[in-house]
CSV table of C-alpha atoms in Angstrom, one decimal:
chain,number,residue,atom,x,y,z
A,37,MET,CA,80.2,-30.4,-2.5
A,38,ALA,CA,80.8,-29.3,-6.2
A,39,ARG,CA,83.3,-27.2,-7.5
A,40,LEU,CA,81.5,-23.7,-7.9
A,41,GLU,CA,83.9,-22.8,-10.5
A,42,GLY,CA,82.8,-25.6,-12.9
A,43,SER,CA,80.0,-23.5,-14.2
A,44,THR,CA,82.3,-20.7,-14.8
A,45,ASP,CA,84.5,-23.0,-16.6
A,46,LEU,CA,82.0,-24.4,-19.0
A,47,TRP,CA,81.1,-20.9,-19.7
A,48,VAL,CA,84.7,-19.7,-20.5
A,49,ASP,CA,84.9,-22.8,-22.6
A,50,HIS,CA,82.1,-21.6,-24.5
A,51,LEU,CA,83.6,-18.2,-25.1
A,52,LEU,CA,86.8,-19.6,-26.1
A,53,ASN,CA,85.0,-22.3,-28.6
A,54,ASP,CA,83.0,-19.3,-30.3
A,55,ALA,CA,86.1,-17.1,-30.5
A,56,GLY,CA,87.9,-20.0,-32.2
A,57,VAL,CA,90.5,-20.0,-29.6
A,58,LYS,CA,92.2,-23.3,-28.7
A,59,LEU,CA,93.7,-23.2,-25.1
A,60,ASP,CA,94.8,-26.4,-23.1
A,61,TYR,CA,92.8,-27.1,-20.0
A,62,GLN,CA,94.5,-27.1,-16.9
A,63,SER,CA,97.8,-28.3,-18.8
A,64,SER,CA,99.8,-27.2,-21.6
A,65,ARG,CA,101.3,-29.1,-24.5
A,66,ILE,CA,104.1,-26.3,-24.8
A,67,LYS,CA,107.4,-27.6,-22.9
A,68,ASN,CA,108.1,-24.5,-21.3
A,69,ILE,CA,104.8,-23.8,-19.9
A,70,ASP,CA,104.1,-27.3,-18.7
A,71,GLU,CA,107.4,-27.1,-17.0
A,72,ALA,CA,106.4,-24.0,-15.3
A,73,LEU,CA,103.1,-25.6,-14.1
A,74,HIS,CA,104.7,-28.2,-12.4
A,75,THR,CA,106.0,-25.6,-9.7
A,76,GLY,CA,103.3,-22.9,-10.4
A,77,SER,CA,101.0,-23.5,-7.4
A,78,LYS,CA,99.2,-20.6,-6.2
A,79,ARG,CA,99.7,-21.5,-2.9
A,80,LEU,CA,103.5,-20.8,-3.4
A,81,ASN,CA,104.7,-24.0,-2.3
A,82,GLY,CA,106.5,-25.3,-5.4
A,83,LYS,CA,104.0,-28.1,-6.3
A,84,PRO,CA,102.0,-28.0,-9.5
A,85,GLY,CA,99.6,-25.3,-10.4
A,86,TYR,CA,96.5,-25.7,-12.5
A,87,PRO,CA,95.1,-22.6,-14.0
A,88,GLU,CA,91.8,-23.3,-16.1
A,89,TYR,CA,93.1,-22.4,-19.4
A,90,VAL,CA,96.7,-21.9,-20.9
A,91,GLY,CA,98.0,-21.2,-24.2
A,92,VAL,CA,99.5,-19.2,-26.7
A,93,VAL,CA,97.7,-16.9,-29.3
A,94,LYS,CA,99.9,-15.1,-31.7
A,95,ASP,CA,102.5,-13.7,-29.5
A,96,PHE,CA,100.5,-13.7,-26.4
A,97,LEU,CA,100.5,-16.1,-23.4
A,98,LEU,CA,97.0,-16.5,-22.2
A,99,VAL,CA,96.6,-17.8,-18.4
A,100,ILE,CA,92.8,-18.0,-17.3
A,101,GLU,CA,91.9,-18.4,-14.1
A,102,ASP,CA,88.7,-18.3,-13.1
A,103,LYS,CA,86.4,-17.7,-10.0
A,104,SER,CA,82.9,-18.6,-9.3
A,105,SER,CA,82.3,-14.9,-7.8
A,106,LEU,CA,83.5,-11.3,-9.4
A,107,ASP,CA,84.5,-10.5,-6.0
A,108,ASP,CA,87.3,-12.9,-6.0
A,109,HIS,CA,88.8,-11.6,-9.4
A,110,VAL,CA,91.3,-9.8,-8.2
A,111,PHE,CA,93.2,-8.1,-5.1
A,112,THR,CA,94.9,-4.8,-4.7
A,113,LYS,CA,96.8,-3.1,-2.2
A,114,ASP,CA,97.3,0.4,-2.8
A,115,ASP,CA,96.6,-0.1,-6.6
A,116,VAL,CA,99.3,-3.1,-6.9
A,117,ILE,CA,98.2,-6.5,-7.4
A,118,THR,CA,99.7,-8.8,-5.1
A,119,THR,CA,101.8,-12.1,-6.5
A,120,ASP,CA,103.9,-12.9,-3.4
A,121,ASP,CA,101.4,-13.2,-0.5
A,122,PRO,CA,100.2,-16.9,0.1
A,123,LYS,CA,97.1,-15.8,1.8
A,124,ILE,CA,96.3,-13.5,-1.4
A,125,VAL,CA,97.4,-15.6,-4.4
A,126,PRO,CA,95.6,-18.5,-3.9
A,127,ASP,CA,92.0,-16.8,-3.6
A,128,PHE,CA,91.9,-14.4,-6.4
A,129,ALA,CA,91.9,-15.1,-10.1
A,130,LEU,CA,94.1,-12.5,-11.4
A,131,ASN,CA,96.7,-12.5,-8.6
A,132,GLY,CA,97.1,-16.3,-9.2
A,133,ALA,CA,97.4,-15.9,-12.9
A,134,LEU,CA,100.1,-13.2,-12.5
A,135,HIS,CA,101.8,-15.1,-10.2
A,136,LEU,CA,102.0,-18.0,-12.7
A,137,PHE,CA,103.5,-15.5,-15.4
A,138,TRP,CA,105.8,-13.4,-13.2
A,139,ILE,CA,107.0,-15.8,-11.0
A,140,ARG,CA,107.2,-19.5,-13.1
A,141,VAL,CA,107.4,-18.6,-16.9
């Protein structure tokens, strides 16, 4: 079965290009970020992680993890975003992106 997020990836790429924002796709040319990706798996197993887009714009690190459905955007419990639950982090875009930022970078 085709990866359902592919059309979302293309849509995000189009938005980034229109905005003139240059990010790396599923990798990074920035050494510290690239090293973090080598152990940044959302499965919390120490394997590589591949968010859709990563890069720095001005002083901001941007990590874009997309999903094909808005229902999979973020999971919260008591208004807190979970970043350390191996059953939650892989399935929700914001949880996965924050996991990479808080845990690995």
